[in-house]
Amino acid sequence: MEYRILGPLELRSAGRSVALGGERQQKLLALLLLGHGSVVTFDRLIDELWEDPPQTARRQVCNAAAAVRRVVSHHGGDLITSTHGYRLELQDATLDADVFRSHVAGAEAAVSQGKPAQAVALLQNALDLWRGPVLAGLGSASIDAACSGLGEQRLQAVERLAELRLDLGEVTSLLGHLAVQVAEHPLRESLRATLMRALRKAGRRGDALTIFEEGRQALAEELGTDPGPELQRLHAELLTDSPVVTSRRSSLPIDIPDFTGRESEVDRLVDAIGTRAIVTIEGMGGIGKTALAVHVAHRLAGRFPDGHCYVDLRGFTAGTTPMTTGAALDQLLRQIGVPPENIPADPAARRDLWLAEVSARRVLVVLDNAADAIQVRPLLPGASSSVVIIASRCHLMSIEGAIPVPLDVLPADDAAALFRRIAGPARADAEPDAVADVVSLCGRLPLAIRIAASRFCRRPSWTVAHLVGQLRDRQRRTRAFTANDLSVAGVLALSYHHLTADRQELFRLLSLVPGADFDACAAAALAAVPEDDAQDVLEELVECNLLMQRAADRYCLHDLVRDCARDLADAAHAPSELDTARHRLFDYYLHLADVRGRRSMPGRRGFEPDVKWLPESVPVSASEEDDIRQLRAEYKNMVAVADYASAHGWHVHAWQLPCLLLPFLTRVGLRSGVLELSRNALAAAQALGDRRGVSMALTNIAFALREAGRNSEVLEVLDQAITISRELGDLPAAVGGLRDLGASQVQAGMLGAAAASFTEAVALARSIGDQRAEVNSLIDLGYVDCNLGRYEAAAGRFHDALAMHQRDGYTGGEVVVLINLGWLAQLRGREAEAVEALERAVRLSREIGMIRGEGISLAWLGVTYRRVGRLADALQVGLEALESARRMDLREPEGDALNGLAETYLAAGRLREAEAMLWAAEELALAGALPMVRARAHEGLAHAAALRGDQEWARTHWERAVELYPAGAVDAENPRAHLADADATCMRCVCGTSTQRVALASAG
């Protein structure tokens, strides 16, 4: 969380502003923040909140504090009640005023270490935190004092920043800012003195004298005093100054008036130039390297009194060859004032003259559009106080001592701001969502945004939405990104034409990848080349900025580079050649999904995929964890391949990839999009007439429907899948279908039917000698045994399964059994055993990335902690379980987590929070057809009503819970016990000592 008081009061959580309620709540929160984690007493709060406090003031303070607590605690904060007042815990949150002070202190430390550029950046960051007067709109004695004190600290930071920028040679860009500050604070002599020094340094002595005279008059009229010693001394020095004549030369292009964004890159360049002689700006064509280099050069111009040079080296310019060393040196020498007749003809002699001329000068040199390090190296000024900024599409790694500044596409907000400035704010602001779509379709590439915005600006009849339509079509997008003789495709193609033929071919084929990224193995399959060769080409394409690398060994194409590559591929290859390359890539992903799933999901119903192009290599895997990790890296690409295959009639890949992927997606809790993916798989299998594929796709559909709570549809779909499997004689698939059917019946509360399905699955698995399927079916049957109170039978099944999974090294299966053993131990009142099993399940789940297992383990571990009185631990793991379930959109685990957390809050006496959780669980269970989750929620609501003393309402909820629990369910004994005896206890309300309960309640 982030609290903001440097401006209107604001609380931000996860990057979003949070509503804080009325003025009294806001003022109370502000006073607690100004208390810096100390207790603010009731008496002080009453004095601050009212000029004439009412008799109910103390109760109103409590009400306001409760409202603030609800907001703060919902976002992870903690408002603590003490005997005398309230305290806001800031340990896990930030306060912008503290960040401001930290930046200011860091700036002074940087100055003492001889790092003025770093100090400038820190002070600017500190001042950027201010959004207006402190706690604007709120008032009290403490708030007014804070506004005054922090305002003074801000002005001190403004003055210090101006002094440092002036020392670094920044004059022109500083004058306007200082003039505004002096106008706002005309009696602040230190600010006026800084402005006078800046004007003096800029050679504007007369203006500096005018500023002094204005200050003298203001001081006399307002305070009846004369200027202080510092202003008097500056005035005397100005009167004795001689006029300054400068002969500085500048060949810099004009700074782009609408330059937008790039604050972090500008700061990094400014800071780097303060410590090194050479910086390189590297990035793809159209990314804005030249604009950034020129902008920074103008900003730093005042530091370099002996001249500013600019040379376009034509490394990537259409229709020309890169500039020679001799020609570049000729331009540089002329720009620093060497007469043409004194420039030698020999390039080596020119190099010597260049070094001699700049050795005693402080010159800023911009070398733009560099081809490579070989072209640049002879132009470097050597051991002098001059600085070189180099812009290139290539990585210039061999330039010794250079600081690289890689340039990426613009952030979304900056990209939208650039479009707005060029297109015009009135039209852009009318369609903000469409503007976001435009910059996204431009790939946030500055050149593309500029061309699109310019085209839009010149067509007053267009709406931004119309422009979006133009850009969505690839062919029209190419035309839209062309302006006169400049086009995005042409700029990008220049880099391509510098590649060798084999590099060009792989670059073209990479445009066929449907997914967001790829590795060397995928590229090797696509081009039918060895992996090492593909790796070399990919690295070279990265160095040329035709590829991006956002993670180790993972590569991707910018969207517009992909367009360019695709146009080149269509021109260079026949459609059949492109389809052959696609087939190789799709087969690679099919093979990878198969081999990576064998070890990490051994219980899946398998088949041999139809792979025509067997890849030469797949990424090496050493463990089950590696398999899961690699599937995590690739599953989105596999889904993209399946989507492409479904849309373009590649039926084999369209059904086989989803069916191979589903066990992985289930294991890690990724269910979004599974239903659509599975329906596409069904359509593809039906188109092929492949009944095995139809059966598997139906099973996948059933899983997705069950996750969505659509149980009536699930049972029908699974019945079809099982029937087809039996007809085909595919008994392993029939076993899997029966297990899925039983799981759906359990979720629907049909425990008897579920037991029958699991029993049939056990018998069928045993008949075909599939020991693993038999054991997994016995685990399922054990789960039903637990629900029905048959604990000894369940324990035997679980321990046998655990031994087999541990023997086989199947960690995922071990997690499932441990969760069941933990739950069983709870039911039997063996809490120590439950804690041991569930803590181990959490640890193993995290080791192998089994998100679903982790969330379920945490939810039941929280219940166990609550039962033994570890309420703080129960609250922590319960919140983790809820976050995990919501992150993965898992409804039943979310319901279990909500109910478990509510039971902890009830144990702590925090009834309001408990009831909020319980009603959320009730709503979720009702929408997802989860009767047992719903029954447990009503149990919790009954306990809450009983704690409030409302026995009639408690009895109503307990009766409703009994009705919702399935016949024979052991959990129904909990509400029955309370219905039989109002003083009874059950596993839902058992917890530790009263001391532990009071501790957690008071902490809240």
JSON list of N, CA, C and O in Angstrom, two decimals, residues 249 251 306 308-311 325-359 361 363 365 367 378-379 381:
[
{"chain": "A", "resi": 249, "resn": "ARG", "atom": "N", "xyz": [30.08, 26.74, -30.83]},
{"chain": "A", "resi": 249, "resn": "ARG", "atom": "CA", "xyz": [29.42, 26.30, -32.06]},
{"chain": "A", "resi": 249, "resn": "ARG", "atom": "C", "xyz": [28.49, 25.13, -31.73]},
{"chain": "A", "resi": 249, "resn": "ARG", "atom": "O", "xyz": [28.80, 24.32, -30.87]},
{"chain": "A", "resi": 251, "resn": "SER", "atom": "N", "xyz": [26.09, 22.15, -33.85]},
{"chain": "A", "resi": 251, "resn": "SER", "atom": "CA", "xyz": [25.55, 21.56, -35.09]},
{"chain": "A", "resi": 251, "resn": "SER", "atom": "C", "xyz": [24.42, 20.60, -34.77]},
{"chain": "A", "resi": 251, "resn": "SER", "atom": "O", "xyz": [24.05, 19.78, -35.61]},
{"chain": "A", "resi": 306, "resn": "ASP", "atom": "N", "xyz": [32.57, 24.41, -25.47]},
{"chain": "A", "resi": 306, "resn": "ASP", "atom": "CA", "xyz": [33.42, 24.47, -26.66]},
{"chain": "A", "resi": 306, "resn": "ASP", "atom": "C", "xyz": [32.78, 23.87, -27.91]},
{"chain": "A", "resi": 306, "resn": "ASP", "atom": "O", "xyz": [33.46, 23.72, -28.92]},
{"chain": "A", "resi": 308, "resn": "HIS", "atom": "N", "xyz": [29.09, 21.68, -29.89]},
{"chain": "A", "resi": 308, "resn": "HIS", "atom": "CA", "xyz": [28.22, 20.51, -29.93]},
{"chain": "A", "resi": 308, "resn": "HIS", "atom": "C", "xyz": [28.23, 19.99, -31.36]},
{"chain": "A", "resi": 308, "resn": "HIS", "atom": "O", "xyz": [27.83, 20.70, -32.29]},
{"chain": "A", "resi": 309, "resn": "CYS", "atom": "N", "xyz": [28.67, 18.74, -31.53]},
{"chain": "A", "resi": 309, "resn": "CYS", "atom": "CA", "xyz": [28.79, 18.15, -32.86]},
{"chain": "A", "resi": 309, "resn": "CYS", "atom": "C", "xyz": [27.72, 17.10, -33.08]},
{"chain": "A", "resi": 309, "resn": "CYS", "atom": "O", "xyz": [27.32, 16.39, -32.14]},
{"chain": "A", "resi": 310, "resn": "TYR", "atom": "N", "xyz": [27.29, 16.98, -34.34]},
{"chain": "A", "resi": 310, "resn": "TYR", "atom": "CA", "xyz": [26.32, 15.94, -34.69]},
{"chain": "A", "resi": 310, "resn": "TYR", "atom": "C", "xyz": [26.68, 15.41, -36.08]},
{"chain": "A", "resi": 310, "resn": "TYR", "atom": "O", "xyz": [26.84, 16.19, -37.02]},
{"chain": "A", "resi": 311, "resn": "VAL", "atom": "N", "xyz": [26.80, 14.06, -36.18]},
{"chain": "A", "resi": 311, "resn": "VAL", "atom": "CA", "xyz": [27.10, 13.44, -37.47]},
{"chain": "A", "resi": 311, "resn": "VAL", "atom": "C", "xyz": [26.18, 12.23, -37.64]},
{"chain": "A", "resi": 311, "resn": "VAL", "atom": "O", "xyz": [26.11, 11.37, -36.76]},
{"chain": "A", "resi": 325, "resn": "THR", "atom": "N", "xyz": [35.24, 6.67, -42.38]},
{"chain": "A", "resi": 325, "resn": "THR", "atom": "CA", "xyz": [35.90, 7.35, -41.26]},
{"chain": "A", "resi": 325, "resn": "THR", "atom": "C", "xyz": [36.39, 8.73, -41.67]},
{"chain": "A", "resi": 325, "resn": "THR", "atom": "O", "xyz": [36.22, 9.71, -40.94]},
{"chain": "A", "resi": 326, "resn": "GLY", "atom": "N", "xyz": [37.00, 8.83, -42.85]},
{"chain": "A", "resi": 326, "resn": "GLY", "atom": "CA", "xyz": [37.53, 10.11, -43.31]},
{"chain": "A", "resi": 326, "resn": "GLY", "atom": "C", "xyz": [36.45, 11.16, -43.45]},
{"chain": "A", "resi": 326, "resn": "GLY", "atom": "O", "xyz": [36.62, 12.31, -43.03]},
{"chain": "A", "resi": 327, "resn": "ALA", "atom": "N", "xyz": [35.29, 10.78, -44.02]},
{"chain": "A", "resi": 327, "resn": "ALA", "atom": "CA", "xyz": [34.21, 11.73, -44.21]},
{"chain": "A", "resi": 327, "resn": "ALA", "atom": "C", "xyz": [33.64, 12.18, -42.86]},
{"chain": "A", "resi": 327, "resn": "ALA", "atom": "O", "xyz": [33.31, 13.37, -42.66]},
{"chain": "A", "resi": 328, "resn": "ALA", "atom": "N", "xyz": [33.52, 11.24, -41.91]},
{"chain": "A", "resi": 328, "resn": "ALA", "atom": "CA", "xyz": [32.99, 11.60, -40.60]},
{"chain": "A", "resi": 328, "resn": "ALA", "atom": "C", "xyz": [33.95, 12.55, -39.87]},
{"chain": "A", "resi": 328, "resn": "ALA", "atom": "O", "xyz": [33.52, 13.53, -39.25]},
{"chain": "A", "resi": 329, "resn": "LEU", "atom": "N", "xyz": [35.26, 12.28, -39.95]},
{"chain": "A", "resi": 329, "resn": "LEU", "atom": "CA", "xyz": [36.24, 13.16, -39.31]},
{"chain": "A", "resi": 329, "resn": "LEU", "atom": "C", "xyz": [36.23, 14.55, -39.93]},
{"chain": "A", "resi": 329, "resn": "LEU", "atom": "O", "xyz": [36.40, 15.56, -39.25]},
{"chain": "A", "resi": 330, "resn": "ASP", "atom": "N", "xyz": [36.03, 14.58, -41.25]},
{"chain": "A", "resi": 330, "resn": "ASP", "atom": "CA", "xyz": [35.95, 15.88, -41.93]},
{"chain": "A", "resi": 330, "resn": "ASP", "atom": "C", "xyz": [34.81, 16.71, -41.37]},
{"chain": "A", "resi": 330, "resn": "ASP", "atom": "O", "xyz": [34.97, 17.91, -41.08]},
{"chain": "A", "resi": 331, "resn": "GLN", "atom": "N", "xyz": [33.64, 16.09, -41.20]},
{"chain": "A", "resi": 331, "resn": "GLN", "atom": "CA", "xyz": [32.50, 16.81, -40.64]},
{"chain": "A", "resi": 331, "resn": "GLN", "atom": "C", "xyz": [32.76, 17.28, -39.22]},
{"chain": "A", "resi": 331, "resn": "GLN", "atom": "O", "xyz": [32.45, 18.42, -38.84]},
{"chain": "A", "resi": 332, "resn": "LEU", "atom": "N", "xyz": [33.34, 16.42, -38.40]},
{"chain": "A", "resi": 332, "resn": "LEU", "atom": "CA", "xyz": [33.60, 16.76, -37.01]},
{"chain": "A", "resi": 332, "resn": "LEU", "atom": "C", "xyz": [34.58, 17.94, -36.90]},
{"chain": "A", "resi": 332, "resn": "LEU", "atom": "O", "xyz": [34.38, 18.86, -36.10]},
{"chain": "A", "resi": 333, "resn": "LEU", "atom": "N", "xyz": [35.64, 17.90, -37.69]},
{"chain": "A", "resi": 333, "resn": "LEU", "atom": "CA", "xyz": [36.63, 18.98, -37.64]},
{"chain": "A", "resi": 333, "resn": "LEU", "atom": "C", "xyz": [36.02, 20.31, -38.09]},
{"chain": "A", "resi": 333, "resn": "LEU", "atom": "O", "xyz": [36.28, 21.36, -37.49]},
{"chain": "A", "resi": 334, "resn": "ARG", "atom": "N", "xyz": [35.21, 20.28, -39.13]},
{"chain": "A", "resi": 334, "resn": "ARG", "atom": "CA", "xyz": [34.56, 21.51, -39.58]},
{"chain": "A", "resi": 334, "resn": "ARG", "atom": "C", "xyz": [33.62, 22.05, -38.50]},
{"chain": "A", "resi": 334, "resn": "ARG", "atom": "O", "xyz": [33.53, 23.27, -38.30]},
{"chain": "A", "resi": 335, "resn": "GLN", "atom": "N", "xyz": [32.92, 21.14, -37.81]},
{"chain": "A", "resi": 335, "resn": "GLN", "atom": "CA", "xyz": [31.94, 21.59, -36.81]},
{"chain": "A", "resi": 335, "resn": "GLN", "atom": "C", "xyz": [32.58, 22.24, -35.59]},
{"chain": "A", "resi": 335, "resn": "GLN", "atom": "O", "xyz": [31.94, 23.05, -34.91]},
{"chain": "A", "resi": 336, "resn": "ILE", "atom": "N", "xyz": [33.84, 21.89, -35.29]},
{"chain": "A", "resi": 336, "resn": "ILE", "atom": "CA", "xyz": [34.49, 22.55, -34.14]},
{"chain": "A", "resi": 336, "resn": "ILE", "atom": "C", "xyz": [35.30, 23.76, -34.58]},
{"chain": "A", "resi": 336, "resn": "ILE", "atom": "O", "xyz": [36.03, 24.35, -33.77]},
{"chain": "A", "resi": 337, "resn": "GLY", "atom": "N", "xyz": [35.20, 24.11, -35.87]},
{"chain": "A", "resi": 337, "resn": "GLY", "atom": "CA", "xyz": [35.77, 25.37, -36.31]},
{"chain": "A", "resi": 337, "resn": "GLY", "atom": "C", "xyz": [37.09, 25.27, -37.06]},
{"chain": "A", "resi": 337, "resn": "GLY", "atom": "O", "xyz": [37.71, 26.31, -37.34]},
{"chain": "A", "resi": 338, "resn": "VAL", "atom": "N", "xyz": [37.57, 24.09, -37.42]},
{"chain": "A", "resi": 338, "resn": "VAL", "atom": "CA", "xyz": [38.80, 23.97, -38.19]},
{"chain": "A", "resi": 338, "resn": "VAL", "atom": "C", "xyz": [38.51, 24.39, -39.63]},
{"chain": "A", "resi": 338, "resn": "VAL", "atom": "O", "xyz": [37.58, 23.84, -40.26]},
{"chain": "A", "resi": 339, "resn": "PRO", "atom": "N", "xyz": [39.24, 25.36, -40.20]},
{"chain": "A", "resi": 339, "resn": "PRO", "atom": "CA", "xyz": [39.01, 25.78, -41.58]},
{"chain": "A", "resi": 339, "resn": "PRO", "atom": "C", "xyz": [39.17, 24.61, -42.55]},
{"chain": "A", "resi": 339, "resn": "PRO", "atom": "O", "xyz": [40.06, 23.76, -42.35]},
{"chain": "A", "resi": 340, "resn": "PRO", "atom": "N", "xyz": [38.36, 24.53, -43.60]},
{"chain": "A", "resi": 340, "resn": "PRO", "atom": "CA", "xyz": [38.46, 23.40, -44.54]},
{"chain": "A", "resi": 340, "resn": "PRO", "atom": "C", "xyz": [39.85, 23.22, -45.12]},
{"chain": "A", "resi": 340, "resn": "PRO", "atom": "O", "xyz": [40.30, 22.08, -45.33]},
{"chain": "A", "resi": 341, "resn": "GLU", "atom": "N", "xyz": [40.55, 24.35, -45.38]},
{"chain": "A", "resi": 341, "resn": "GLU", "atom": "CA", "xyz": [41.87, 24.23, -45.99]},
{"chain": "A", "resi": 341, "resn": "GLU", "atom": "C", "xyz": [42.90, 23.63, -45.05]},
{"chain": "A", "resi": 341, "resn": "GLU", "atom": "O", "xyz": [43.97, 23.18, -45.50]},
{"chain": "A", "resi": 342, "resn": "ASN", "atom": "N", "xyz": [42.59, 23.58, -43.74]},
{"chain": "A", "resi": 342, "resn": "ASN", "atom": "CA", "xyz": [43.54, 23.01, -42.77]},
{"chain": "A", "resi": 342, "resn": "ASN", "atom": "C", "xyz": [43.26, 21.54, -42.46]},
{"chain": "A", "resi": 342, "resn": "ASN", "atom": "O", "xyz": [43.96, 20.93, -41.64]},
{"chain": "A", "resi": 343, "resn": "ILE", "atom": "N", "xyz": [42.24, 20.97, -43.09]},
{"chain": "A", "resi": 343, "resn": "ILE", "atom": "CA", "xyz": [41.89, 19.57, -42.83]},
{"chain": "A", "resi": 343, "resn": "ILE", "atom": "C", "xyz": [42.67, 18.67, -43.77]},
{"chain": "A", "resi": 343, "resn": "ILE", "atom": "O", "xyz": [42.55, 18.80, -45.01]},
{"chain": "A", "resi": 344, "resn": "PRO", "atom": "N", "xyz": [43.50, 17.73, -43.27]},
{"chain": "A", "resi": 344, "resn": "PRO", "atom": "CA", "xyz": [44.31, 16.86, -44.15]},
{"chain": "A", "resi": 344, "resn": "PRO", "atom": "C", "xyz": [43.44, 15.94, -44.98]},
{"chain": "A", "resi": 344, "resn": "PRO", "atom": "O", "xyz": [42.31, 15.60, -44.60]},
{"chain": "A", "resi": 345, "resn": "ALA", "atom": "N", "xyz": [43.97, 15.50, -46.11]},
{"chain": "A", "resi": 345, "resn": "ALA", "atom": "CA", "xyz": [43.25, 14.55, -46.96]},
{"chain": "A", "resi": 345, "resn": "ALA", "atom": "C", "xyz": [43.34, 13.13, -46.42]},
{"chain": "A", "resi": 345, "resn": "ALA", "atom": "O", "xyz": [42.41, 12.33, -46.59]},
{"chain": "A", "resi": 346, "resn": "ASP", "atom": "N", "xyz": [44.44, 12.81, -45.77]},
{"chain": "A", "resi": 346, "resn": "ASP", "atom": "CA", "xyz": [44.66, 11.45, -45.27]},
{"chain": "A", "resi": 346, "resn": "ASP", "atom": "C", "xyz": [43.80, 11.20, -44.02]},
{"chain": "A", "resi": 346, "resn": "ASP", "atom": "O", "xyz": [43.86, 11.98, -43.06]},
{"chain": "A", "resi": 347, "resn": "PRO", "atom": "N", "xyz": [42.99, 10.09, -43.98]},
{"chain": "A", "resi": 347, "resn": "PRO", "atom": "CA", "xyz": [42.14, 9.82, -42.82]},
{"chain": "A", "resi": 347, "resn": "PRO", "atom": "C", "xyz": [42.92, 9.70, -41.51]},
{"chain": "A", "resi": 347, "resn": "PRO", "atom": "O", "xyz": [42.46, 10.16, -40.46]},
{"chain": "A", "resi": 348, "resn": "ALA", "atom": "N", "xyz": [44.11, 9.09, -41.56]},
{"chain": "A", "resi": 348, "resn": "ALA", "atom": "CA", "xyz": [44.90, 8.94, -40.33]},
{"chain": "A", "resi": 348, "resn": "ALA", "atom": "C", "xyz": [45.33, 10.30, -39.81]},
{"chain": "A", "resi": 348, "resn": "ALA", "atom": "O", "xyz": [45.32, 10.57, -38.60]},
{"chain": "A", "resi": 349, "resn": "ALA", "atom": "N", "xyz": [45.71, 11.21, -40.72]},
{"chain": "A", "resi": 349, "resn": "ALA", "atom": "CA", "xyz": [46.11, 12.55, -40.30]},
{"chain": "A", "resi": 349, "resn": "ALA", "atom": "C", "xyz": [44.91, 13.32, -39.76]},
{"chain": "A", "resi": 349, "resn": "ALA", "atom": "O", "xyz": [45.03, 14.10, -38.80]},
{"chain": "A", "resi": 350, "resn": "ARG", "atom": "N", "xyz": [43.75, 13.11, -40.36]},
{"chain": "A", "resi": 350, "resn": "ARG", "atom": "CA", "xyz": [42.53, 13.75, -39.82]},
{"chain": "A", "resi": 350, "resn": "ARG", "atom": "C", "xyz": [42.25, 13.26, -38.40]},
{"chain": "A", "resi": 350, "resn": "ARG", "atom": "O", "xyz": [41.86, 14.04, -37.53]},
{"chain": "A", "resi": 351, "resn": "ARG", "atom": "N", "xyz": [42.45, 11.97, -38.18]},
{"chain": "A", "resi": 351, "resn": "ARG", "atom": "CA", "xyz": [42.24, 11.41, -36.85]},
{"chain": "A", "resi": 351, "resn": "ARG", "atom": "C", "xyz": [43.18, 12.08, -35.83]},
{"chain": "A", "resi": 351, "resn": "ARG", "atom": "O", "xyz": [42.75, 12.47, -34.75]},
{"chain": "A", "resi": 352, "resn": "ASP", "atom": "N", "xyz": [44.44, 12.24, -36.20]},
{"chain": "A", "resi": 352, "resn": "ASP", "atom": "CA", "xyz": [45.40, 12.88, -35.29]},
{"chain": "A", "resi": 352, "resn": "ASP", "atom": "C", "xyz": [45.00, 14.32, -35.00]},
{"chain": "A", "resi": 352, "resn": "ASP", "atom": "O", "xyz": [45.09, 14.79, -33.86]},
{"chain": "A", "resi": 353, "resn": "LEU", "atom": "N", "xyz": [44.56, 15.04, -36.06]},
{"chain": "A", "resi": 353, "resn": "LEU", "atom": "CA", "xyz": [44.16, 16.43, -35.87]},
{"chain": "A", "resi": 353, "resn": "LEU", "atom": "C", "xyz": [42.92, 16.51, -34.96]},
{"chain": "A", "resi": 353, "resn": "LEU", "atom": "O", "xyz": [42.83, 17.39, -34.09]},
{"chain": "A", "resi": 354, "resn": "TRP", "atom": "N", "xyz": [41.97, 15.63, -35.17]},
{"chain": "A", "resi": 354, "resn": "TRP", "atom": "CA", "xyz": [40.76, 15.59, -34.34]},
{"chain": "A", "resi": 354, "resn": "TRP", "atom": "C", "xyz": [41.11, 15.39, -32.86]},
{"chain": "A", "resi": 354, "resn": "TRP", "atom": "O", "xyz": [40.63, 16.10, -31.98]},
{"chain": "A", "resi": 355, "resn": "LEU", "atom": "N", "xyz": [42.00, 14.44, -32.60]},
{"chain": "A", "resi": 355, "resn": "LEU", "atom": "CA", "xyz": [42.40, 14.18, -31.21]},
{"chain": "A", "resi": 355, "resn": "LEU", "atom": "C", "xyz": [43.10, 15.40, -30.61]},
{"chain": "A", "resi": 355, "resn": "LEU", "atom": "O", "xyz": [42.88, 15.74, -29.44]},
{"chain": "A", "resi": 356, "resn": "ALA", "atom": "N", "xyz": [43.92, 16.05, -31.40]},
{"chain": "A", "resi": 356, "resn": "ALA", "atom": "CA", "xyz": [44.64, 17.22, -30.89]},
{"chain": "A", "resi": 356, "resn": "ALA", "atom": "C", "xyz": [43.68, 18.37, -30.61]},
{"chain": "A", "resi": 356, "resn": "ALA", "atom": "O", "xyz": [43.81, 19.09, -29.61]},
{"chain": "A", "resi": 357, "resn": "GLU", "atom": "N", "xyz": [42.72, 18.58, -31.51]},
{"chain": "A", "resi": 357, "resn": "GLU", "atom": "CA", "xyz": [41.81, 19.71, -31.36]},
{"chain": "A", "resi": 357, "resn": "GLU", "atom": "C", "xyz": [40.89, 19.56, -30.14]},
{"chain": "A", "resi": 357, "resn": "GLU", "atom": "O", "xyz": [40.56, 20.54, -29.48]},
{"chain": "A", "resi": 358, "resn": "VAL", "atom": "N", "xyz": [40.46, 18.33, -29.87]},
{"chain": "A", "resi": 358, "resn": "VAL", "atom": "CA", "xyz": [39.50, 18.16, -28.77]},
{"chain": "A", "resi": 358, "resn": "VAL", "atom": "C", "xyz": [40.18, 17.88, -27.43]},
{"chain": "A", "resi": 358, "resn": "VAL", "atom": "O", "xyz": [39.51, 17.83, -26.40]},
{"chain": "A", "resi": 359, "resn": "SER", "atom": "N", "xyz": [41.50, 17.70, -27.45]},
{"chain": "A", "resi": 359, "resn": "SER", "atom": "CA", "xyz": [42.19, 17.33, -26.21]},
{"chain": "A", "resi": 359, "resn": "SER", "atom": "C", "xyz": [42.04, 18.40, -25.13]},
{"chain": "A", "resi": 359, "resn": "SER", "atom": "O", "xyz": [42.01, 18.09, -23.95]},
{"chain": "A", "resi": 361, "resn": "ARG", "atom": "N", "xyz": [39.54, 20.74, -25.19]},
{"chain": "A", "resi": 361, "resn": "ARG", "atom": "CA", "xyz": [38.20, 21.31, -25.27]},
{"chain": "A", "resi": 361, "resn": "ARG", "atom": "C", "xyz": [37.21, 20.42, -24.52]},
{"chain": "A", "resi": 361, "resn": "ARG", "atom": "O", "xyz": [37.47, 19.24, -24.28]},
{"chain": "A", "resi": 363, "resn": "VAL", "atom": "N", "xyz": [33.74, 19.23, -25.49]},
{"chain": "A", "resi": 363, "resn": "VAL", "atom": "CA", "xyz": [32.82, 19.18, -26.62]},
{"chain": "A", "resi": 363, "resn": "VAL", "atom": "C", "xyz": [31.85, 18.02, -26.42]},
{"chain": "A", "resi": 363, "resn": "VAL", "atom": "O", "xyz": [32.22, 16.96, -25.92]},
{"chain": "A", "resi": 365, "resn": "VAL", "atom": "N", "xyz": [29.61, 15.36, -28.47]},
{"chain": "A", "resi": 365, "resn": "VAL", "atom": "CA", "xyz": [29.56, 14.78, -29.80]},
{"chain": "A", "resi": 365, "resn": "VAL", "atom": "C", "xyz": [28.43, 13.76, -29.86]},
{"chain": "A", "resi": 365, "resn": "VAL", "atom": "O", "xyz": [28.35, 12.86, -29.01]},
{"chain": "A", "resi": 367, "resn": "LEU", "atom": "N", "xyz": [27.01, 10.89, -32.31]},
{"chain": "A", "resi": 367, "resn": "LEU", "atom": "CA", "xyz": [27.25, 10.06, -33.49]},
{"chain": "A", "resi": 367, "resn": "LEU", "atom": "C", "xyz": [26.00, 9.20, -33.70]},
{"chain": "A", "resi": 367, "resn": "LEU", "atom": "O", "xyz": [25.75, 8.25, -32.97]},
{"chain": "A", "resi": 378, "resn": "PRO", "atom": "N", "xyz": [37.26, 5.06, -34.46]},
{"chain": "A", "resi": 378, "resn": "PRO", "atom": "CA", "xyz": [38.23, 6.12, -34.82]},
{"chain": "A", "resi": 378, "resn": "PRO", "atom": "C", "xyz": [37.73, 7.55, -34.52]},
{"chain": "A", "resi": 378, "resn": "PRO", "atom": "O", "xyz": [38.51, 8.49, -34.55]},
{"chain": "A", "resi": 379, "resn": "LEU", "atom": "N", "xyz": [36.42, 7.70, -34.26]},
{"chain": "A", "resi": 379, "resn": "LEU", "atom": "CA", "xyz": [35.85, 9.03, -34.06]},
{"chain": "A", "resi": 379, "resn": "LEU", "atom": "C", "xyz": [35.81, 9.44, -32.59]},
{"chain": "A", "resi": 379, "resn": "LEU", "atom": "O", "xyz": [35.46, 10.59, -32.29]},
{"chain": "A", "resi": 381, "resn": "PRO", "atom": "N", "xyz": [36.90, 10.80, -29.02]},
{"chain": "A", "resi": 381, "resn": "PRO", "atom": "CA", "xyz": [37.85, 11.89, -28.77]},
{"chain": "A", "resi": 381, "resn": "PRO", "atom": "C", "xyz": [39.02, 11.53, -27.88]},
{"chain": "A", "resi": 381, "resn": "PRO", "atom": "O", "xyz": [39.89, 12.37, -27.66]}
]
